[in-house]
XYZ file of C-alpha atoms in Angstrom:
632
model
C 0.823 15.721 -27.284
C 1.206 12.498 -29.195
C 4.011 10.489 -30.693
C 5.982 11.653 -33.707
C 6.908 9.124 -36.379
C 10.082 7.145 -35.814
C 12.516 7.814 -38.662
C 12.592 5.163 -41.341
C 16.296 4.537 -40.802
C 15.592 3.549 -37.213
C 13.004 1.003 -38.333
C 15.487 -0.397 -40.824
C 18.183 -0.514 -38.153
C 15.830 -2.422 -35.897
C 15.129 -5.015 -38.591
C 18.810 -5.417 -39.458
C 19.820 -5.853 -35.824
C 17.034 -8.359 -35.219
C 18.147 -10.469 -38.197
C 21.909 -10.266 -37.733
C 22.255 -10.003 -33.959
C 23.402 -13.530 -33.133
C 26.019 -13.704 -35.908
C 27.208 -10.118 -36.294
C 26.182 -7.657 -33.607
C 27.102 -10.074 -30.829
C 30.038 -11.777 -32.487
C 32.336 -10.437 -29.781
C 29.751 -11.105 -27.073
C 28.622 -14.629 -27.837
C 28.373 -15.269 -24.119
C 25.336 -12.971 -24.002
C 23.496 -15.348 -26.319
C 24.560 -18.176 -24.025
C 23.155 -16.280 -21.035
C 19.821 -15.851 -22.814
C 19.720 -19.566 -23.593
C 20.634 -20.496 -20.025
C 17.851 -18.396 -18.509
C 15.105 -19.320 -20.940
C 12.780 -21.937 -19.401
C 14.478 -21.060 -16.117
C 13.469 -22.613 -12.782
C 15.581 -20.987 -10.075
C 14.736 -23.346 -7.217
C 14.435 -26.562 -9.243
C 10.920 -27.196 -7.946
C 9.502 -27.743 -11.427
C 7.881 -24.296 -11.657
C 9.368 -21.881 -14.178
C 10.005 -18.221 -13.376
C 11.375 -17.108 -16.747
C 9.882 -18.486 -19.940
C 12.185 -16.787 -22.422
C 15.057 -14.312 -22.642
C 16.006 -13.051 -26.101
C 18.547 -10.519 -27.413
C 17.082 -7.688 -29.497
C 19.957 -5.255 -29.957
C 23.584 -4.699 -28.975
C 25.794 -1.637 -29.286
C 29.262 -1.001 -27.923
C 31.853 1.714 -27.925
C 35.325 0.561 -28.962
C 36.549 0.615 -25.372
C 33.373 0.892 -23.305
C 33.518 2.619 -19.942
C 30.634 0.499 -18.691
C 27.754 -1.744 -19.718
C 24.023 -1.200 -19.416
C 21.208 -3.629 -20.159
C 17.640 -2.710 -21.008
C 15.156 -5.490 -20.302
C 11.817 -5.052 -22.030
C 8.716 -7.108 -21.383
C 8.188 -9.282 -24.466
C 4.456 -8.530 -24.350
C 5.272 -4.981 -25.422
C 7.310 -6.160 -28.394
C 4.437 -8.433 -29.418
C 1.989 -5.506 -29.184
C 4.303 -3.187 -31.139
C 2.588 -3.838 -34.469
C 3.470 -0.359 -35.774
C 7.184 -0.992 -35.095
C 7.717 2.143 -33.028
C 8.894 0.912 -29.631
C 11.617 -1.490 -30.725
C 13.378 1.106 -32.923
C 13.236 3.541 -29.998
C 14.975 0.977 -27.797
C 17.597 0.344 -30.484
C 18.177 4.096 -30.587
C 18.642 4.105 -26.804
C 21.409 1.515 -27.167
C 23.034 3.537 -29.962
C 22.894 6.686 -27.804
C 24.683 4.904 -24.979
C 27.313 3.692 -27.400
C 27.966 7.311 -28.420
C 28.466 8.129 -24.729
C 31.089 5.420 -24.344
C 28.974 2.531 -23.053
C 28.182 -0.938 -24.248
C 24.419 -1.451 -24.246
C 22.242 -4.511 -24.785
C 18.484 -4.742 -25.249
C 16.871 -8.029 -24.168
C 13.233 -9.144 -24.225
C 11.963 -11.220 -21.309
C 8.843 -13.281 -20.717
C 7.956 -14.384 -17.196
C 6.118 -17.683 -16.830
C 2.451 -17.447 -15.781
C 1.482 -18.498 -12.271
C -1.647 -18.824 -10.157
C 0.417 -18.289 -7.007
C 1.382 -14.874 -5.614
C 5.173 -15.213 -5.915
C 6.535 -11.952 -7.286
C 9.604 -12.385 -5.107
C 10.450 -15.654 -6.871
C 10.303 -13.895 -10.239
C 12.460 -11.092 -8.868
C 15.094 -13.493 -7.535
C 15.166 -15.270 -10.901
C 15.697 -11.925 -12.623
C 18.442 -11.191 -10.096
C 20.221 -14.383 -11.172
C 20.210 -13.102 -14.769
C 21.735 -9.807 -13.627
C 24.316 -11.654 -11.533
C 25.344 -13.672 -14.581
C 25.595 -10.561 -16.756
C 27.617 -8.828 -14.061
C 30.069 -11.741 -13.857
C 30.499 -11.859 -17.622
C 30.344 -8.181 -18.501
C 30.818 -6.121 -15.310
C 27.333 -4.684 -15.557
C 26.693 -1.076 -14.480
C 22.930 -1.259 -14.382
C 19.603 -2.250 -15.852
C 16.562 -0.346 -17.101
C 13.325 -2.349 -16.824
C 10.699 -1.428 -19.415
C 7.160 -2.653 -18.825
C 5.612 -4.644 -15.980
C 8.237 -6.228 -13.748
C 7.969 -7.797 -10.282
C 8.725 -5.750 -7.186
C 10.336 -6.732 -3.910
C 7.880 -6.190 -1.051
C 9.905 -5.496 2.092
C 8.676 -6.270 5.619
C 10.929 -5.320 8.519
C 10.978 -6.329 12.171
C 13.345 -4.634 14.602
C 13.612 -3.550 18.221
C 12.292 -0.007 18.193
C 12.999 1.799 21.465
C 10.248 4.276 22.231
C 8.907 6.387 25.059
C 5.537 7.857 26.051
C 2.058 6.659 26.906
C 0.900 3.227 25.786
C -1.981 0.807 26.298
C -1.474 -2.964 26.065
C -4.038 -5.779 25.725
C -6.618 -3.364 24.334
C -10.267 -4.373 24.983
C -9.214 -7.453 26.923
C -9.693 -8.226 30.634
C -6.020 -7.527 31.321
C -5.986 -4.174 29.467
C -3.461 -1.828 31.055
C -2.342 1.733 30.343
C 1.088 3.159 31.176
C 2.123 6.809 31.326
C 5.520 8.186 30.357
C 7.283 4.844 30.164
C 10.017 3.374 28.019
C 9.071 0.419 25.843
C 10.335 -1.730 22.977
C 8.091 -2.235 19.993
C 9.059 -5.228 17.884
C 6.362 -5.316 15.220
C 6.658 -6.605 11.629
C 5.736 -3.746 9.300
C 5.685 -3.205 5.547
C 8.500 -0.721 4.956
C 8.793 -0.701 1.152
C 6.334 -1.911 -1.467
C 9.026 -1.380 -4.083
C 12.580 -2.116 -3.003
C 15.057 -2.217 -5.872
C 18.077 -2.627 -3.599
C 17.128 -6.334 -3.648
C 17.828 -6.424 -7.398
C 20.794 -4.066 -7.253
C 22.647 -5.778 -4.397
C 24.003 -8.717 -6.388
C 26.220 -10.214 -3.688
C 23.807 -9.849 -0.786
C 21.816 -12.670 0.770
C 18.309 -11.534 -0.070
C 17.228 -15.000 -1.191
C 17.535 -16.094 2.455
C 14.968 -13.474 3.480
C 12.238 -14.382 0.980
C 8.940 -15.745 2.307
C 6.362 -16.861 -0.246
C 3.341 -18.342 1.619
C 1.224 -16.233 3.906
C 3.112 -16.353 7.184
C 2.395 -15.071 10.687
C 5.316 -13.066 12.074
C 5.490 -12.551 15.838
C 4.715 -9.063 17.163
C 5.858 -8.055 20.674
C 5.626 -4.887 22.760
C 7.436 -4.814 26.123
C 7.077 -2.028 28.715
C 10.066 -1.402 30.990
C 9.967 0.218 34.405
C 12.764 2.648 33.728
C 15.561 3.040 31.214
C 15.802 0.087 28.833
C 18.994 -1.917 29.516
C 21.079 -2.668 26.417
C 20.486 -6.410 26.785
C 16.992 -6.137 28.252
C 15.761 -6.930 31.730
C 12.657 -7.001 33.908
C 9.481 -5.583 32.375
C 6.231 -4.244 33.728
C 4.172 -5.861 30.997
C 4.490 -7.564 27.637
C 2.011 -8.085 24.800
C 2.355 -10.688 22.049
C 0.405 -11.128 18.850
C 1.185 -11.651 15.178
C 0.876 -10.025 11.756
C 0.651 -12.021 8.540
C 2.254 -11.252 5.180
C 2.907 -13.182 1.991
C 5.334 -12.933 -0.909
C 7.737 -10.673 0.954
C 11.351 -10.219 1.954
C 11.444 -10.206 5.752
C 14.308 -8.175 7.187
C 14.311 -9.261 10.833
C 16.963 -7.329 12.740
C 17.883 -8.104 16.318
C 16.109 -10.468 18.665
C 13.671 -10.321 21.567
C 13.019 -13.304 23.812
C 10.607 -13.530 26.718
C 11.511 -15.384 29.914
C 8.468 -16.079 32.055
C 8.926 -15.991 35.847
C 9.835 -19.327 37.386
C 7.720 -18.604 40.448
C 4.348 -17.003 40.969
C 4.733 -13.291 41.565
C 8.095 -13.180 39.823
C 9.047 -10.701 37.137
C 8.936 -11.361 33.410
C 12.288 -10.750 31.736
C 12.753 -9.634 28.133
C 16.149 -10.268 26.543
C 17.320 -8.037 23.664
C 20.038 -8.985 21.198
C 21.631 -8.109 17.867
C 23.181 -11.436 16.923
C 20.727 -12.083 14.082
C 20.807 -8.612 12.505
C 21.624 -7.710 8.905
C 21.249 -11.168 7.366
C 20.995 -9.626 3.883
C 24.393 -7.952 4.216
C 27.831 -9.167 3.143
C 30.916 -9.320 5.390
C 32.158 -6.131 3.702
C 28.882 -4.382 4.530
C 29.297 -5.397 8.173
C 32.609 -3.562 8.442
C 30.942 -0.166 7.922
C 29.701 2.134 10.702
C 26.046 1.683 9.698
C 25.502 -1.850 8.411
C 23.291 -1.822 5.318
C 23.281 -3.457 1.897
C 24.912 -1.721 -1.056
C 24.061 -1.831 -4.753
C 26.541 -3.299 -7.226
C 24.440 -1.983 -10.111
C 21.792 0.704 -10.603
C 18.179 -0.228 -11.326
C 15.458 1.938 -12.830
C 11.996 1.328 -14.281
C 9.883 2.715 -17.105
C 6.354 1.345 -16.830
C 3.186 2.739 -18.384
C 0.889 -0.239 -17.745
C -0.688 1.296 -14.632
C -1.471 4.643 -16.259
C -2.595 3.598 -19.753
C -6.379 3.631 -19.388
C -9.051 4.842 -21.792
C -12.829 5.288 -21.486
C -14.787 2.107 -22.128
C -16.426 1.973 -25.528
C -19.285 -0.285 -24.396
C -20.857 2.279 -22.054
C -23.818 3.819 -23.866
C -26.270 6.462 -22.630
C -30.029 6.714 -23.103
C -29.646 8.649 -26.361
C -26.930 6.362 -27.720
C -24.135 8.687 -26.614
C -20.797 7.284 -25.482
C -18.187 8.590 -23.070
C -16.222 10.161 -25.946
C -17.806 12.303 -28.639
C -17.145 12.071 -32.378
C -13.919 14.079 -31.906
C -12.614 11.778 -29.190
C -13.306 14.264 -26.360
C -15.085 13.373 -23.082
C -18.798 14.214 -22.958
C -21.743 13.852 -20.591
C -23.680 10.579 -20.642
C -27.222 10.104 -19.259
C -28.519 6.808 -17.883
C -32.001 5.506 -17.093
C -31.622 6.156 -13.381
C -29.116 7.187 -10.759
C -28.405 3.587 -9.752
C -27.465 2.751 -13.353
C -24.588 5.256 -13.370
C -21.238 3.378 -13.444
C -18.497 4.213 -10.958
C -16.361 7.153 -12.098
C -13.026 5.876 -10.769
C -12.651 2.339 -12.128
C -15.824 1.198 -13.888
C -15.634 3.573 -16.860
C -12.002 2.786 -17.727
C -10.352 -0.040 -19.631
C -6.676 -0.881 -20.159
C -5.297 0.550 -23.416
C -2.240 -1.347 -24.721
C -1.743 1.126 -27.587
C -1.685 4.072 -25.215
C 0.865 2.170 -23.117
C 3.108 1.898 -26.172
C 2.524 5.543 -27.053
C 3.664 6.678 -23.608
C 6.790 4.507 -23.777
C 7.750 5.621 -27.286
C 7.149 9.225 -26.278
C 9.441 8.717 -23.281
C 12.317 7.221 -25.272
C 12.052 9.892 -27.946
C 12.256 12.531 -25.194
C 15.220 10.638 -23.750
C 16.968 10.670 -27.141
C 16.269 14.371 -27.728
C 17.723 15.245 -24.315
C 20.837 13.111 -24.750
C 21.640 14.519 -28.175
C 20.992 18.163 -27.290
C 17.942 18.419 -29.551
C 15.608 19.171 -26.644
C 15.159 22.682 -25.298
C 16.295 22.717 -21.671
C 15.102 25.244 -19.100
C 18.246 25.376 -16.951
C 16.664 26.212 -13.613
C 15.288 24.367 -10.581
C 11.785 24.624 -9.182
C 9.907 23.378 -6.138
C 6.300 22.883 -5.117
C 5.439 21.942 -1.554
C 2.237 21.610 0.436
C 2.308 21.362 4.243
C 5.990 20.411 4.037
C 9.131 22.589 3.845
C 10.160 23.911 0.442
C 12.841 22.036 -1.464
C 13.940 24.968 -3.624
C 17.221 25.641 -1.836
C 18.041 21.919 -1.901
C 17.527 21.772 -5.679
C 19.682 24.870 -6.224
C 22.673 22.971 -4.846
C 22.800 20.892 -8.034
C 24.450 23.762 -9.964
C 25.921 27.224 -9.481
C 25.101 28.611 -12.907
C 21.296 28.426 -13.088
C 19.686 30.915 -15.452
C 17.215 33.439 -14.025
C 13.555 32.568 -13.661
C 11.196 34.204 -16.109
C 8.423 33.905 -13.508
C 9.740 33.879 -9.954
C 6.278 33.180 -8.574
C 6.509 29.683 -10.079
C 10.075 28.966 -8.987
C 9.149 28.105 -5.423
C 5.455 27.406 -4.820
C 5.110 26.744 -1.110
C 2.945 26.745 2.004
C -0.465 25.296 1.011
C -0.981 25.576 -2.750
C -4.084 24.353 -4.537
C -4.224 22.198 -7.631
C -4.669 25.116 -10.019
C -1.290 26.356 -8.752
C 0.204 22.939 -9.429
C -1.202 23.140 -12.967
C 0.531 26.487 -13.455
C 3.755 25.155 -11.909
C 4.030 22.072 -14.134
C 3.431 24.219 -17.215
C 6.397 26.405 -16.226
C 9.645 24.931 -17.636
C 12.401 23.759 -15.278
C 14.956 20.978 -15.692
C 15.055 19.957 -12.002
C 11.766 19.763 -10.102
C 10.935 18.682 -6.572
C 7.466 17.770 -5.301
C 6.923 17.755 -1.533
C 3.476 16.826 -0.256
C 1.823 14.089 1.775
C 1.493 11.312 -0.759
C -0.116 7.942 -1.359
C 0.469 5.432 -4.182
C -2.265 7.082 -6.251
C -1.795 10.763 -5.458
C -0.395 13.703 -3.466
C -2.449 15.896 -1.163
C -2.765 19.607 -1.927
C -5.063 22.216 -0.425
C -8.705 21.850 -1.328
C -9.809 24.504 -3.783
C -12.429 25.349 -6.356
C -12.338 22.503 -8.866
C -14.385 24.666 -11.215
C -11.216 26.688 -11.838
C -9.450 23.535 -13.006
C -12.392 22.546 -15.206
C -12.353 26.000 -16.811
C -8.590 25.813 -17.324
C -9.071 22.582 -19.265
C -11.765 24.145 -21.451
C -14.070 21.156 -21.241
C -11.461 18.560 -22.304
C -11.542 16.884 -18.896
C -10.490 13.251 -18.650
C -12.538 12.379 -15.608
C -16.239 12.152 -14.879
C -18.349 13.149 -11.895
C -21.768 11.555 -11.234
C -24.592 14.090 -10.990
C -28.027 12.568 -10.674
C -28.498 10.075 -13.504
C -25.596 11.552 -15.497
C -21.845 11.303 -15.720
C -20.423 14.737 -16.543
C -16.824 15.604 -17.487
C -15.406 17.199 -14.352
C -12.561 16.742 -11.862
C -14.910 17.268 -8.895
C -14.980 13.608 -7.850
C -11.312 12.933 -8.604
C -9.731 16.147 -7.312
C -12.372 17.914 -5.231
C -10.462 17.162 -2.015
C -7.205 18.515 -3.406
C -5.678 15.256 -4.610
C -3.032 15.510 -7.331
C -3.555 12.274 -9.215
C -3.628 10.484 -12.554
C -6.935 12.081 -13.527
C -5.520 15.607 -13.324
C -2.200 14.661 -14.922
C -4.005 12.833 -17.728
C -6.180 15.901 -18.349
C -3.188 18.266 -18.407
C -1.316 15.884 -20.738
C -4.250 15.619 -23.135
C -4.525 19.425 -23.225
C -0.808 20.092 -23.792
C -0.708 22.004 -20.512
C 2.576 20.498 -19.345
C 5.833 22.288 -20.146
C 7.316 20.564 -23.193
C 10.850 21.012 -21.860
C 12.037 17.781 -20.127
C 12.512 17.518 -16.370
C 14.121 15.429 -13.661
C 11.834 14.865 -10.662
C 12.759 14.587 -6.984
C 9.671 13.443 -5.044
C 9.790 13.265 -1.251
C 6.156 12.276 -0.674
C 5.447 9.095 1.271
C 4.774 6.038 -0.917
C 5.270 8.175 -4.029
C 6.682 5.240 -6.024
C 4.751 2.455 -4.276
C 2.613 0.416 -6.673
C -1.041 0.289 -5.676
C -1.956 -3.195 -4.391
C 1.648 -4.361 -4.065
C 1.128 -6.215 -0.779
C -1.845 -8.239 -2.031
C -1.833 -8.409 -5.840
C 0.633 -10.130 -8.185
C 2.452 -7.745 -10.490
C 0.566 -9.151 -13.493
C -2.855 -8.220 -12.081
C -4.636 -5.526 -14.103
C -5.029 -3.336 -11.004
C -1.433 -3.670 -9.792
C 0.056 -0.169 -9.824
C -3.181 1.307 -11.129
C -3.036 5.118 -11.419
C 0.474 5.103 -9.902
C 1.115 8.779 -9.208
C 4.894 8.961 -9.750
C 4.735 6.991 -13.001
C 2.022 9.366 -14.199
C 4.159 12.352 -13.218
C 7.190 10.937 -15.042
C 5.469 9.882 -18.268
C 2.747 12.535 -18.506
C 4.877 15.300 -16.985
C 7.623 15.087 -19.653
C 9.996 13.502 -17.173
C 13.398 11.935 -17.753
C 13.925 10.289 -14.364
C 12.355 10.430 -10.909
C 13.623 9.461 -7.489
C 11.021 8.683 -4.842
C 10.260 6.796 -1.652
C 8.158 3.626 -1.261
C 7.340 4.035 2.432
C 5.565 6.330 4.840
C 8.532 8.238 6.256
C 9.924 11.755 6.440
C 13.391 11.719 4.855
C 14.997 12.557 1.547
C 18.151 11.008 0.037
C 21.074 12.897 1.513
C 23.738 13.897 -0.977
C 21.564 13.045 -3.989
C 21.407 16.554 -5.430
C 25.090 17.111 -4.770
C 25.902 13.938 -6.742
C 23.886 15.274 -9.666
C 25.850 18.491 -9.393
C 29.117 16.559 -9.714
C 27.947 15.169 -13.032
C 26.966 11.735 -11.760
C 24.165 9.836 -13.445
C 20.753 9.755 -11.798
C 21.356 6.118 -10.872
C 24.790 6.800 -9.408
C 23.287 9.579 -7.287
C 20.862 6.946 -5.949
C 23.654 4.462 -5.190
C 25.751 7.216 -3.569
C 22.980 7.597 -0.996
C 23.700 4.071 0.289
C 27.383 4.911 0.672
C 26.429 8.117 2.474
C 24.125 6.305 4.911
C 26.513 3.436 5.612
C 29.191 5.921 6.636
C 26.979 7.443 9.322
C 28.384 6.722 12.752
C 26.190 5.062 15.328
C 22.516 4.540 14.519
C 21.301 7.722 12.869
C 17.808 9.037 12.382
C 15.479 7.474 14.961
C 17.946 4.726 15.826
C 17.278 1.194 14.651
C 13.985 2.042 12.951
C 15.604 4.572 10.623
C 19.062 3.248 9.857
C 17.980 1.277 6.757
C 15.881 4.052 5.305
C 17.938 4.067 2.102
C 16.138 0.817 1.196
C 12.933 2.816 0.695
C 14.192 4.847 -2.292
C 13.924 3.893 -5.958
C 14.431 5.373 -9.420
C 11.901 5.596 -12.249
C 12.958 6.456 -15.786
C 16.471 6.054 -17.151
C 19.167 5.848 -14.489
C 21.936 6.567 -17.027
C 20.881 10.171 -17.629
C 22.911 13.107 -16.343
C 21.793 16.583 -15.320
C 23.693 18.638 -17.870
C 23.658 22.290 -18.758
C 22.596 23.091 -22.342
C 25.374 24.393 -24.569
C 25.549 27.861 -26.104
C 23.343 29.477 -23.500
C 24.208 32.675 -21.665
C 25.184 31.966 -18.066
C 23.541 33.981 -15.313
C 23.197 33.083 -11.678
C 19.553 32.765 -10.640
C 18.347 34.496 -7.515
C 16.174 32.744 -4.948
C 12.633 32.319 -6.184
C 9.719 34.042 -4.543
C 7.227 32.104 -2.497
C 3.559 32.141 -3.466
C 1.190 32.836 -0.630
C -2.021 30.782 -0.437
C -4.883 32.285 -2.357
């Protein structure tokens, strides 16, 4: 583990580009400098409050006749912190690599203006205006966001037709229960805490859907006597309330209006309509069988801010011991009493800007090694699943020339594996990996096992503490004792070099796998926003190249994604193909109205320009289906 030195020529290249960029490197692209000037000190709405403080060019590379253009936007804070000059040369190298692949590539540094108001959506819409401008001038293919960037928080309201038992007016005098009835549930719900289609859909009308202040959205449930008429009708009962959200994009599809009876004893009527649906969509989108937004560009993110934490240096035990020993390894710390022991999860950790840079530089060096063929590639797929169906056969569809597995027991780990099996699986090389488990923003649920086995595997170098009496002891018992795959385990495996060094693409179908922790309540600049984000930890500490995952509690996976990879499409194009696939579905697929916009839930981490490619000069053999491990 650790970051190798960036070659001296790359540092020199970085300095030369920085000095000569406006006059030489961008001589043919002077409009890019104009764009940066236009969107520095930028106030999108003209209300006197800036969204973007500065936008500056750092590097530009272009093939003679580029097949496309990519932009990498890096948070200027990272450039300021890069005192060892490692990150900026790595980003310059990224642009040079894209040039060698036939692209034009620009690296820009951005600073968002500070704010005391929770308005991430405003920042995002301002950033979208920059991308719109670049797309108009340069026909942009996509953007890679490096560092902390705002997310679109998506709330959706629609007429969800359901059936079964239901109770209305709970714990009120008019409480009523209904058995085996049909009802419409129109309830505003958070459906994606990260929704990059808002950035990628450059001609959509997302700005019309943004709501900044905390707002109460109406919630209605209507019970019908029989089959629900297409346009509504008489109801047995109706319940109204509200749910409040702030700083969100509210996708309100369809309508529901209540007509109270004109006379006593008359029936309440509920009218259903679709005239206000799909406000984010363009006229072209509306011509398709399933009306959804489509991306004009691909968007992906590389962010280490939420996973770069180190033990606090100011915590001192009764004998003067600290959390790390003289060799920088975790150790036990004793306190005066049990109530003096700090909390193991948050209290003993502090943000580490240098570790953040280390993770990013490590990522871009891995990216470079993969692109140039310097990295060893294990040309085989693998799957791990807990309480969900295996994804091994799905991953195999990405190629027909996989090499055989050296350990078939780790090709397809299924049923209900424990965390020690995950540790074995991630140390087994494979280029295409899928993780399938019930997931939360900070972890995925595996079967509870003996954490002592994990502690022994890590030989005492355990980057988590468990309180025992008046002591904190290095152990994963508190963090992983219930079977949770999380940052603490991934950090420990990373520190111990127990992750396969061969790079991997990840396909994660767990719910909320890419959702940032705290996204609905915290601004993206808050220190706890995205804290211990599980997919970012898997990508950056699991030697990942790119990861596709969902930002909602749901049950789907992106149809056609693996097949797109198999056709040689980039990871980002495979993501955008999913929208085309879903919009071509006839009728209202997958749970009707509630499921037809499920493509909005999916996002890409890492570098969207990368391609799943077979290593050269390797003997071709067709792999057989992997064995399945039974639970221990």
